[in-house]
Amino acid sequence: MDFSLNDEQKMMIATVRRFIAEELKPLEDEIENQGFLAPEKAQAIHDKSKELGLYALNISEELGGGGLSNLDRILCEEQFGHTTDILIRRAFGNIYEPLLVCQGEQVNRWLKPTVAGERTCAIAITESGAGSDAAGIKTHAKKTQINGKDGWVLNGSKHFISDGEWSDFFLVSAKTGEKEISMFMVDKGLPGFVVGKDQKMMGIRGTPHLELFFDNVALEPIALLGGEGQGFKLAMGALNVVRLAQVGARAVGKASHVLELMVDYAKERQQFGQKIGDFQLVQQMLADSAIEINAARWMVYHAAWMLDQGFDAREQIAMVKVHAAETLGRVVDRAVQIFGGMGFCKELPIERYYRDARIYRIFDGTSEIHRTVIARSVMKKGAVLFDVNR
Ligand SMILES: Cc1cc2nc3c(=O)[nH]c(=O)nc-3n(C[C@H](O)[C@H](O)[C@H](O)COP(=O)(O)OP(=O)(O)OC[C@H]3O[C@@H](n4cnc5c(N)ncnc54)[C@H](O)[C@@H]3O)c2cc1C
């Protein structure tokens, strides 16, 4: 096994790291204080990131993206974790993998403009009555005739849709039969499509989370993504990669960033005439954080490697989701403790990291749901689950 990174990978990490430190970190306080990212600043970071070839890294070069392998993408996503959600979205793009199923005219209308950063997309699965049970949605689409052609009419609602305000179109899951779920690309501005309120959250300020309402929205046949009844499979399959990248790798990056701050503070802050980092109880918090982050990082890299080798990594990614999200939670909690009152005080970003981290255990499948998946697999397959060579 070769665990080393090659020179190209090291250079790529250094470029992303520098871009985040120089262009994105300075915007964080402003977003936190005013609650949004100014559109002209969003445009500026988007343009600079494109210039450096950092936009749409997860998409193939033929489509205009960065063409990175899963492992290389993960290395970048880990660095993305050093900054906030809205800055990552605006600077590096948020091109959801289900879009790659686009065919024919769909490619020019939705996929390519999104990869080019001319259009922005959000994913809309959750409803007020259907969260963990994503198959329990009520939103439905019925076949109809539009201008003499087959089309669809969409009714229902969604909530908690990240980035909804910035998005030009949405990947919407809808029932197209008793049990059958399909996926549609729904453009903002269509008659009957109403964007509701921004649902204020305890963290990740600056990212809007919207309600969406569909009242007899007429959709052309071309709006159907990946065939009738394919929506659920499509979303769940694609979200697996999203989970590894946007939750697993970013959580590892965030936790590492916070640990760096904890170490600096422990070396500098003095009490009882000595550095707090000399106290063994403080050292224990640093050591436990380092151990857990290290384990989470290798789990993330391993799952990415499995995907690149063509292995089914669903179970590994479920484990990554739980472990990385919970590691981040424990690390930010220890950070508040090590910083003492300053950890709780808004003069430093530690309290923000603490709030921002909490969602990692909830979105993209809660810890409980992923534990259920893992338990089911381990009961069926035993310890062989962990061994890709058997
Ligand atoms: C900030 C934020 C951003 C989001 N972004 C998006 C987005 O862009 N697009 C989108 O579609 N959705 C989005 N979501 C929705 C998110 O994915 C859901 O909140 C999540 O899946 C949980 O669903 P729920 O909130 O309805 O909780 P519920 O499903 O109601 O769960 C409540 C509790 O019950 C537990 N529970 C439920 N079922 C089981 C079970 N079978 N076994 C054990 N425990 C169980 C859960 O683990 C949880 O603890 C976002 C949510 C938030 C808060």
CSV table of C-alpha atoms and ligand atoms in Angstrom, one decimal:
chain,number,residue,atom,x,y,z
A,1,MET,CA,0.0,0.0,0.0
A,2,ASP,CA,1.3,3.4,-0.9
A,3,PHE,CA,-0.2,6.1,1.3
A,4,SER,CA,1.9,9.0,-0.1
A,5,LEU,CA,0.7,11.9,-2.1
A,6,ASN,CA,2.4,12.7,-5.4
A,7,ASP,CA,3.8,16.2,-6.3
A,8,GLU,CA,0.8,17.2,-8.3
A,9,GLN,CA,-1.6,16.4,-5.4
A,10,LYS,CA,0.6,18.3,-3.0
A,11,MET,CA,0.6,21.3,-5.4
A,12,MET,CA,-3.1,21.1,-5.8
A,13,ILE,CA,-3.7,21.1,-2.1
A,14,ALA,CA,-1.3,24.1,-1.7
A,15,THR,CA,-3.2,26.1,-4.4
A,16,VAL,CA,-6.6,25.5,-2.8
A,17,ARG,CA,-5.2,26.2,0.7
A,18,ARG,CA,-3.7,29.5,-0.4
A,19,PHE,CA,-6.8,30.6,-2.3
A,20,ILE,CA,-9.0,29.9,0.8
A,21,ALA,CA,-6.6,31.7,3.1
A,22,GLU,CA,-6.2,34.8,0.8
A,23,GLU,CA,-9.6,35.1,-0.8
A,24,LEU,CA,-12.2,33.4,1.3
A,25,LYS,CA,-11.2,33.5,5.0
A,26,PRO,CA,-11.3,37.4,5.0
A,27,LEU,CA,-15.0,37.3,4.0
A,28,GLU,CA,-16.1,35.0,6.8
A,29,ASP,CA,-16.7,37.6,9.5
A,30,GLU,CA,-18.7,39.9,7.2
A,31,ILE,CA,-21.0,37.0,6.2
A,32,GLU,CA,-21.5,36.0,9.9
A,33,ASN,CA,-22.3,39.6,10.9
A,34,GLN,CA,-24.6,40.6,8.0
A,35,GLY,CA,-26.0,37.1,7.4
A,36,PHE,CA,-25.4,37.0,3.6
A,37,LEU,CA,-22.6,37.2,1.0
A,38,ALA,CA,-22.8,40.2,-1.2
A,39,PRO,CA,-23.4,39.2,-4.9
A,40,GLU,CA,-20.5,41.3,-6.2
A,41,LYS,CA,-18.1,39.5,-3.7
A,42,ALA,CA,-19.6,36.1,-4.7
A,43,GLN,CA,-18.9,37.0,-8.4
A,44,ALA,CA,-15.3,38.0,-7.6
A,45,ILE,CA,-14.4,34.8,-5.8
A,46,HIS,CA,-16.2,32.7,-8.5
A,47,ASP,CA,-14.1,34.5,-11.2
A,48,LYS,CA,-10.8,34.0,-9.3
A,49,SER,CA,-11.5,30.4,-8.6
A,50,LYS,CA,-12.3,29.8,-12.3
A,51,GLU,CA,-9.1,31.5,-13.4
A,52,LEU,CA,-7.2,29.1,-11.1
A,53,GLY,CA,-9.0,26.1,-12.5
A,54,LEU,CA,-10.7,25.4,-9.2
A,55,TYR,CA,-14.3,25.5,-10.3
A,56,ALA,CA,-16.4,22.3,-10.8
A,57,LEU,CA,-13.5,20.0,-9.9
A,58,ASN,CA,-15.7,16.9,-9.6
A,59,ILE,CA,-16.9,17.1,-13.2
A,60,SER,CA,-15.1,15.6,-16.2
A,61,GLU,CA,-12.9,17.7,-18.5
A,62,GLU,CA,-15.0,16.9,-21.5
A,63,LEU,CA,-17.9,18.7,-19.8
A,64,GLY,CA,-15.7,21.6,-18.8
A,65,GLY,CA,-14.9,20.6,-15.2
A,66,GLY,CA,-11.7,19.8,-13.4
A,67,GLY,CA,-11.8,16.1,-14.2
A,68,LEU,CA,-10.4,15.0,-10.8
A,69,SER,CA,-10.5,11.4,-9.5
A,70,ASN,CA,-12.6,10.8,-6.4
A,71,LEU,CA,-9.4,10.7,-4.3
A,72,ASP,CA,-8.1,14.0,-5.7
A,73,ARG,CA,-11.4,15.6,-5.3
A,74,ILE,CA,-11.5,14.5,-1.7
A,75,LEU,CA,-8.1,16.1,-1.1
A,76,CYS,CA,-9.6,19.4,-2.3
A,77,GLU,CA,-12.8,19.0,-0.3
A,78,GLU,CA,-10.8,18.5,2.8
A,79,GLN,CA,-9.3,21.9,2.3
A,80,PHE,CA,-12.7,23.4,1.4
A,81,GLY,CA,-13.7,22.4,5.0
A,82,HIS,CA,-11.4,25.2,6.2
A,83,THR,CA,-14.0,27.8,5.2
A,84,THR,CA,-17.8,28.2,5.3
A,85,ASP,CA,-20.5,26.6,3.2
A,86,ILE,CA,-21.6,29.6,1.2
A,87,LEU,CA,-18.1,30.5,0.2
A,88,ILE,CA,-17.4,27.0,-0.9
A,89,ARG,CA,-20.5,27.0,-3.0
A,90,ARG,CA,-19.8,30.3,-4.7
A,91,ALA,CA,-16.1,29.8,-5.2
A,92,PHE,CA,-15.9,26.2,-6.3
A,93,GLY,CA,-19.5,25.4,-7.5
A,94,ASN,CA,-22.0,22.9,-6.4
A,95,ILE,CA,-22.6,20.5,-9.3
A,96,TYR,CA,-24.7,17.6,-8.0
A,97,GLU,CA,-23.8,14.3,-9.5
A,98,PRO,CA,-27.4,13.3,-10.5
A,99,LEU,CA,-27.1,16.1,-13.2
A,100,LEU,CA,-24.5,13.9,-15.0
A,101,VAL,CA,-27.4,11.7,-16.2
A,102,CYS,CA,-28.5,14.6,-18.5
A,103,GLN,CA,-28.9,13.5,-22.1
A,104,GLY,CA,-29.4,15.2,-25.5
A,105,GLU,CA,-30.7,18.7,-25.2
A,106,GLN,CA,-30.6,18.5,-21.4
A,107,VAL,CA,-26.8,18.7,-21.6
A,108,ASN,CA,-26.8,22.1,-23.2
A,109,ARG,CA,-29.7,23.4,-21.2
A,110,TRP,CA,-28.9,22.4,-17.7
A,111,LEU,CA,-25.6,20.4,-17.3
A,112,LYS,CA,-23.0,22.4,-19.3
A,113,PRO,CA,-24.2,25.9,-18.1
A,114,THR,CA,-24.0,24.6,-14.5
A,115,VAL,CA,-20.5,23.3,-15.0
A,116,ALA,CA,-19.5,26.6,-16.6
A,117,GLY,CA,-20.9,28.4,-13.6
A,118,GLU,CA,-23.5,30.2,-15.7
A,119,ARG,CA,-26.4,28.5,-13.9
A,120,THR,CA,-26.7,27.3,-10.3
A,121,CYS,CA,-28.5,24.2,-9.1
A,122,ALA,CA,-29.9,23.0,-5.8
A,123,ILE,CA,-31.3,19.6,-4.8
A,124,ALA,CA,-34.8,19.4,-3.4
A,125,ILE,CA,-35.8,16.1,-1.8
A,126,THR,CA,-36.9,16.9,1.8
A,127,GLU,CA,-40.4,17.9,2.7
A,128,SER,CA,-41.9,18.9,6.0
A,129,GLY,CA,-43.5,15.4,6.3
A,130,ALA,CA,-40.6,13.4,4.7
A,131,GLY,CA,-37.0,13.8,5.9
A,132,SER,CA,-35.2,10.6,6.8
A,133,ASP,CA,-37.9,8.7,4.9
A,134,ALA,CA,-37.1,10.3,1.6
A,135,ALA,CA,-39.4,7.8,-0.2
A,136,GLY,CA,-42.3,9.1,1.9
A,137,ILE,CA,-42.7,12.3,-0.1
A,138,LYS,CA,-46.1,13.8,-1.1
A,139,THR,CA,-44.9,15.9,-4.1
A,140,HIS,CA,-46.1,14.3,-7.2
A,141,ALA,CA,-46.0,14.8,-11.0
A,142,LYS,CA,-48.8,13.6,-13.3
A,143,LYS,CA,-48.4,13.1,-17.1
A,144,THR,CA,-50.3,15.6,-19.1
A,145,GLN,CA,-50.4,17.1,-22.6
A,146,ILE,CA,-48.6,20.4,-23.1
A,147,ASN,CA,-48.9,21.9,-26.6
A,148,GLY,CA,-49.8,18.5,-28.0
A,149,LYS,CA,-46.7,16.9,-26.4
A,150,ASP,CA,-46.4,14.7,-23.3
A,151,GLY,CA,-45.4,16.7,-20.3
A,152,TRP,CA,-45.9,16.8,-16.5
A,153,VAL,CA,-47.8,18.8,-14.0
A,154,LEU,CA,-46.0,19.1,-10.6
A,155,ASN,CA,-47.7,19.7,-7.2
A,156,GLY,CA,-46.3,19.7,-3.7
A,157,SER,CA,-43.7,21.4,-1.6
A,158,LYS,CA,-40.2,21.0,-0.3
A,159,HIS,CA,-38.3,22.6,2.6
A,160,PHE,CA,-34.7,23.2,4.0
A,161,ILE,CA,-33.4,23.5,0.4
A,162,SER,CA,-29.8,24.7,0.7
A,163,ASP,CA,-28.7,27.5,-1.6
A,164,GLY,CA,-32.3,27.9,-2.9
A,165,GLU,CA,-32.0,31.7,-3.2
A,166,TRP,CA,-28.9,31.5,-5.5
A,167,SER,CA,-30.2,28.7,-7.6
A,168,ASP,CA,-31.6,29.0,-11.1
A,169,PHE,CA,-33.1,25.5,-11.1
A,170,PHE,CA,-33.8,22.6,-8.7
A,171,LEU,CA,-33.5,18.8,-8.9
A,172,VAL,CA,-36.9,17.9,-7.5
A,173,SER,CA,-37.9,14.4,-6.4
A,174,ALA,CA,-41.6,13.7,-7.1
A,175,LYS,CA,-43.9,10.6,-7.1
A,176,THR,CA,-44.9,9.6,-10.6
A,177,GLY,CA,-46.8,6.5,-9.5
A,178,GLU,CA,-48.0,4.8,-6.3
A,179,LYS,CA,-44.4,4.0,-5.2
A,180,GLU,CA,-42.4,5.3,-8.2
A,181,ILE,CA,-40.2,8.4,-7.6
A,182,SER,CA,-38.8,10.4,-10.5
A,183,MET,CA,-36.5,13.4,-10.6
A,184,PHE,CA,-37.2,16.7,-12.5
A,185,MET,CA,-35.2,19.8,-13.3
A,186,VAL,CA,-37.5,22.7,-12.4
A,187,ASP,CA,-36.5,26.2,-13.4
A,188,LYS,CA,-37.1,29.1,-11.1
A,189,GLY,CA,-39.7,31.4,-12.5
A,190,LEU,CA,-42.0,28.8,-14.0
A,191,PRO,CA,-45.7,29.7,-13.4
A,192,GLY,CA,-47.0,28.1,-10.2
A,193,PHE,CA,-43.4,27.7,-8.7
A,194,VAL,CA,-43.2,29.8,-5.6
A,195,VAL,CA,-40.1,30.3,-3.6
A,196,GLY,CA,-41.0,30.6,0.1
A,197,LYS,CA,-39.2,31.9,3.1
A,198,ASP,CA,-35.6,31.5,4.1
A,199,GLN,CA,-35.7,29.1,7.1
A,200,LYS,CA,-33.2,30.6,9.6
A,201,MET,CA,-30.7,28.1,11.0
A,202,MET,CA,-28.5,28.0,14.1
A,203,GLY,CA,-25.3,27.9,11.9
A,204,ILE,CA,-23.8,28.1,8.4
A,205,ARG,CA,-25.0,31.6,8.1
A,206,GLY,CA,-25.1,33.1,4.7
A,207,THR,CA,-26.4,29.9,3.1
A,208,PRO,CA,-30.2,30.3,2.5
A,209,HIS,CA,-32.4,27.3,3.2
A,210,LEU,CA,-35.7,27.8,1.4
A,211,GLU,CA,-39.2,26.4,1.2
A,212,LEU,CA,-40.4,25.7,-2.3
A,213,PHE,CA,-44.1,25.3,-3.4
A,214,PHE,CA,-45.3,23.8,-6.7
A,215,ASP,CA,-48.9,24.6,-7.7
A,216,ASN,CA,-49.8,23.0,-11.0
A,217,VAL,CA,-46.3,23.7,-12.4
A,218,ALA,CA,-46.2,22.6,-16.1
A,219,LEU,CA,-43.0,20.8,-17.0
A,220,GLU,CA,-41.8,19.9,-20.5
A,221,PRO,CA,-41.0,16.2,-21.1
A,222,ILE,CA,-37.3,17.2,-21.2
A,223,ALA,CA,-37.4,18.2,-17.6
A,224,LEU,CA,-37.5,14.5,-16.5
A,225,LEU,CA,-34.0,13.4,-15.5
A,226,GLY,CA,-32.9,9.9,-16.0
A,227,GLY,CA,-36.1,8.3,-16.9
A,228,GLU,CA,-39.4,7.7,-15.3
A,229,GLY,CA,-39.1,6.0,-11.9
A,230,GLN,CA,-35.4,6.4,-11.8
A,231,GLY,CA,-35.4,9.4,-9.5
A,232,PHE,CA,-35.0,7.8,-6.1
A,233,LYS,CA,-32.2,5.5,-7.3
A,234,LEU,CA,-30.5,8.4,-9.0
A,235,ALA,CA,-30.6,10.7,-6.0
A,236,MET,CA,-29.5,8.1,-3.5
A,237,GLY,CA,-26.7,6.8,-5.7
A,238,ALA,CA,-25.3,10.2,-6.5
A,239,LEU,CA,-25.7,11.5,-2.9
A,240,ASN,CA,-23.4,8.8,-1.8
A,241,VAL,CA,-20.4,10.6,-3.4
A,242,VAL,CA,-21.8,14.0,-2.2
A,243,ARG,CA,-21.9,12.6,1.3
A,244,LEU,CA,-18.3,11.4,1.2
A,245,ALA,CA,-17.0,14.7,-0.3
A,246,GLN,CA,-19.2,17.4,1.2
A,247,VAL,CA,-19.7,15.8,4.6
A,248,GLY,CA,-16.9,13.4,5.2
A,249,ALA,CA,-13.9,15.2,3.7
A,250,ARG,CA,-15.1,18.7,4.7
A,251,ALA,CA,-15.7,17.5,8.3
A,252,VAL,CA,-12.2,16.2,8.4
A,253,GLY,CA,-10.9,19.6,7.1
A,254,LYS,CA,-12.9,21.6,9.6
A,255,ALA,CA,-11.8,19.4,12.5
A,256,SER,CA,-8.2,19.8,11.4
A,257,HIS,CA,-8.5,23.5,11.1
A,258,VAL,CA,-10.0,23.8,14.6
A,259,LEU,CA,-7.3,21.5,16.1
A,260,GLU,CA,-4.7,23.8,14.6
A,261,LEU,CA,-6.3,26.7,16.5
A,262,MET,CA,-6.6,24.7,19.7
A,263,VAL,CA,-2.9,23.8,19.6
A,264,ASP,CA,-1.9,27.4,18.9
A,265,TYR,CA,-4.0,28.6,21.8
A,266,ALA,CA,-2.8,25.9,24.2
A,267,LYS,CA,0.8,27.0,23.4
A,268,GLU,CA,0.1,30.6,24.0
A,269,ARG,CA,-2.5,30.9,26.8
A,270,GLN,CA,-0.9,31.0,30.3
A,271,GLN,CA,-2.6,30.2,33.6
A,272,PHE,CA,-1.0,29.4,37.0
A,273,GLY,CA,2.3,30.7,35.4
A,274,GLN,CA,2.4,28.1,32.7
A,275,LYS,CA,1.0,27.4,29.2
A,276,ILE,CA,-2.3,25.6,29.4
A,277,GLY,CA,-0.9,23.1,26.9
A,278,ASP,CA,1.4,21.9,29.7
A,279,PHE,CA,-1.6,20.6,31.7
A,280,GLN,CA,-2.2,16.9,31.0
A,281,LEU,CA,-6.0,17.3,31.0
A,282,VAL,CA,-5.7,19.8,28.1
A,283,GLN,CA,-3.2,17.6,26.3
A,284,GLN,CA,-5.7,14.8,26.5
A,285,MET,CA,-8.2,16.8,24.6
A,286,LEU,CA,-5.6,17.6,21.9
A,287,ALA,CA,-4.5,14.0,21.7
A,288,ASP,CA,-8.1,12.6,21.5
A,289,SER,CA,-8.8,15.1,18.7
A,290,ALA,CA,-5.7,14.2,16.8
A,291,ILE,CA,-6.5,10.4,17.1
A,292,GLU,CA,-10.1,10.8,15.9
A,293,ILE,CA,-9.2,13.1,13.0
A,294,ASN,CA,-6.5,10.8,11.8
A,295,ALA,CA,-8.9,7.8,11.8
A,296,ALA,CA,-11.6,9.8,10.0
A,297,ARG,CA,-9.2,11.1,7.4
A,298,TRP,CA,-8.0,7.6,6.4
A,299,MET,CA,-11.6,6.4,6.3
A,300,VAL,CA,-12.4,9.2,3.9
A,301,TYR,CA,-9.4,8.5,1.7
A,302,HIS,CA,-10.0,4.8,1.7
A,303,ALA,CA,-13.7,5.2,0.6
A,304,ALA,CA,-12.6,7.6,-2.2
A,305,TRP,CA,-10.0,5.1,-3.3
A,306,MET,CA,-12.6,2.3,-3.3
A,307,LEU,CA,-14.8,4.4,-5.6
A,308,ASP,CA,-11.9,5.1,-8.0
A,309,GLN,CA,-11.2,1.3,-8.1
A,310,GLY,CA,-14.9,0.7,-9.0
A,311,PHE,CA,-15.8,-1.0,-5.7
A,312,ASP,CA,-19.2,-0.4,-4.1
A,313,ALA,CA,-18.4,1.9,-1.2
A,314,ARG,CA,-21.9,2.5,0.1
A,315,GLU,CA,-21.2,0.9,3.5
A,316,GLN,CA,-17.8,2.6,3.9
A,317,ILE,CA,-19.4,5.9,3.1
A,318,ALA,CA,-22.1,5.4,5.7
A,319,MET,CA,-19.3,4.7,8.2
A,320,VAL,CA,-17.5,7.8,7.1
A,321,LYS,CA,-20.6,10.0,7.4
A,322,VAL,CA,-21.1,8.9,11.0
A,323,HIS,CA,-17.5,8.9,12.1
A,324,ALA,CA,-16.4,12.2,10.4
A,325,ALA,CA,-19.5,14.1,11.5
A,326,GLU,CA,-19.3,12.9,15.1
A,327,THR,CA,-15.5,13.5,15.2
A,328,LEU,CA,-16.1,17.1,14.1
A,329,GLY,CA,-18.7,17.5,16.8
A,330,ARG,CA,-16.4,16.2,19.6
A,331,VAL,CA,-13.4,18.3,18.3
A,332,VAL,CA,-15.4,21.6,18.2
A,333,ASP,CA,-16.8,20.8,21.7
A,334,ARG,CA,-13.2,20.4,23.0
A,335,ALA,CA,-12.2,23.6,21.2
A,336,VAL,CA,-14.8,25.6,23.2
A,337,GLN,CA,-13.5,24.0,26.4
A,338,ILE,CA,-9.8,24.7,25.6
A,339,PHE,CA,-10.6,28.3,24.7
A,340,GLY,CA,-12.6,28.7,27.9
A,341,GLY,CA,-14.7,31.8,28.0
A,342,MET,CA,-13.2,33.0,24.7
A,343,GLY,CA,-14.5,29.8,23.1
A,344,PHE,CA,-18.0,30.9,24.0
A,345,CYS,CA,-17.5,34.5,23.1
A,346,LYS,CA,-18.3,35.9,19.7
A,347,GLU,CA,-15.0,37.8,19.5
A,348,LEU,CA,-13.4,34.5,18.2
A,349,PRO,CA,-14.8,32.2,15.5
A,350,ILE,CA,-14.7,29.1,17.8
A,351,GLU,CA,-18.4,29.4,18.9
A,352,ARG,CA,-19.3,29.7,15.2
A,353,TYR,CA,-17.4,26.5,14.4
A,354,TYR,CA,-19.3,24.8,17.2
A,355,ARG,CA,-22.7,25.9,15.8
A,356,ASP,CA,-21.8,25.2,12.2
A,357,ALA,CA,-20.6,21.6,13.1
A,358,ARG,CA,-23.9,20.5,14.5
A,359,ILE,CA,-25.7,20.1,11.1
A,360,TYR,CA,-23.1,17.5,10.0
A,361,ARG,CA,-24.8,14.8,12.1
A,362,ILE,CA,-28.2,15.7,10.6
A,363,PHE,CA,-28.1,16.5,6.9
A,364,ASP,CA,-27.3,13.9,4.1
A,365,GLY,CA,-28.8,11.2,6.3
A,366,THR,CA,-28.7,11.4,10.1
A,367,SER,CA,-26.2,9.4,12.2
A,368,GLU,CA,-29.1,7.2,13.2
A,369,ILE,CA,-30.1,6.4,9.7
A,370,HIS,CA,-26.5,5.6,8.6
A,371,ARG,CA,-26.0,3.4,11.8
A,372,THR,CA,-29.1,1.5,10.8
A,373,VAL,CA,-27.6,0.9,7.3
A,374,ILE,CA,-24.3,-0.2,8.7
A,375,ALA,CA,-26.0,-2.5,11.3
A,376,ARG,CA,-28.1,-4.1,8.6
A,377,SER,CA,-25.0,-4.8,6.5
A,378,VAL,CA,-22.8,-6.1,9.3
A,379,MET,CA,-25.6,-8.4,10.5
A,380,LYS,CA,-25.8,-9.8,6.9
A,381,LYS,CA,-22.1,-9.9,6.0
A,382,GLY,CA,-20.2,-10.0,9.2
A,383,ALA,CA,-16.7,-8.5,9.5
A,384,VAL,CA,-16.1,-9.2,5.8
A,385,LEU,CA,-17.8,-5.8,5.3
A,386,PHE,CA,-14.5,-4.1,6.1
A,387,ASP,CA,-12.4,-6.2,3.8
A,388,VAL,CA,-12.3,-5.1,0.1
A,389,ASN,CA,-10.1,-8.0,-0.8
A,390,ARG,CA,-12.6,-10.7,0.0
B,1,LIG,C1,-29.2,23.2,7.2
B,1,LIG,C2,-29.9,22.1,6.4
B,1,LIG,C3,-29.7,22.0,5.1
B,1,LIG,C4,-30.4,21.0,4.3
B,1,LIG,N1,-30.3,21.0,3.0
B,1,LIG,C5,-31.1,20.2,2.2
B,1,LIG,C6,-31.1,20.3,0.8
B,1,LIG,O1,-30.4,21.0,0.2
B,1,LIG,N2,-32.0,19.4,0.1
B,1,LIG,C7,-32.8,18.6,0.7
B,1,LIG,O2,-33.5,17.9,0.1
B,1,LIG,N3,-32.8,18.5,2.1
B,1,LIG,C8,-32.0,19.3,2.9
B,1,LIG,N4,-32.0,19.2,4.2
B,1,LIG,C9,-32.8,18.2,4.9
B,1,LIG,C10,-32.1,17.2,5.6
B,1,LIG,O3,-31.5,16.2,4.8
B,1,LIG,C11,-33.0,16.5,6.7
B,1,LIG,O4,-33.2,17.5,7.7
B,1,LIG,C12,-32.5,15.2,7.2
B,1,LIG,O5,-32.5,14.2,6.2
B,1,LIG,C13,-33.3,14.7,8.4
B,1,LIG,O6,-34.7,14.8,8.1
B,1,LIG,P1,-35.7,15.5,9.2
B,1,LIG,O7,-35.1,16.8,9.5
B,1,LIG,O8,-37.1,15.5,8.6
B,1,LIG,O9,-35.7,14.7,10.5
B,1,LIG,P2,-36.5,13.3,10.8
B,1,LIG,O10,-36.4,12.4,9.6
B,1,LIG,O11,-37.9,13.7,11.2
B,1,LIG,O12,-35.8,12.7,12.0
B,1,LIG,C14,-36.0,13.1,13.3
B,1,LIG,C15,-35.2,12.2,14.3
B,1,LIG,O13,-35.7,10.9,14.2
B,1,LIG,C16,-34.6,10.0,13.8
B,1,LIG,N5,-35.1,8.9,12.9
B,1,LIG,C17,-35.9,9.0,11.8
B,1,LIG,N6,-36.0,7.8,11.3
B,1,LIG,C18,-35.3,6.9,12.0
B,1,LIG,C19,-35.1,5.5,12.0
B,1,LIG,N7,-35.6,4.8,11.0
B,1,LIG,N8,-34.3,4.9,12.9
B,1,LIG,C20,-33.8,5.7,13.9
B,1,LIG,N9,-34.0,7.0,14.0
B,1,LIG,C21,-34.7,7.6,13.1
B,1,LIG,C22,-33.6,10.9,13.1
B,1,LIG,O14,-32.3,10.3,13.1
B,1,LIG,C23,-33.7,12.1,13.9
B,1,LIG,O15,-32.9,12.0,15.1
B,1,LIG,C24,-31.3,20.2,5.0
B,1,LIG,C25,-31.5,20.3,6.4
B,1,LIG,C26,-30.8,21.3,7.1
B,1,LIG,C27,-31.2,21.4,8.5
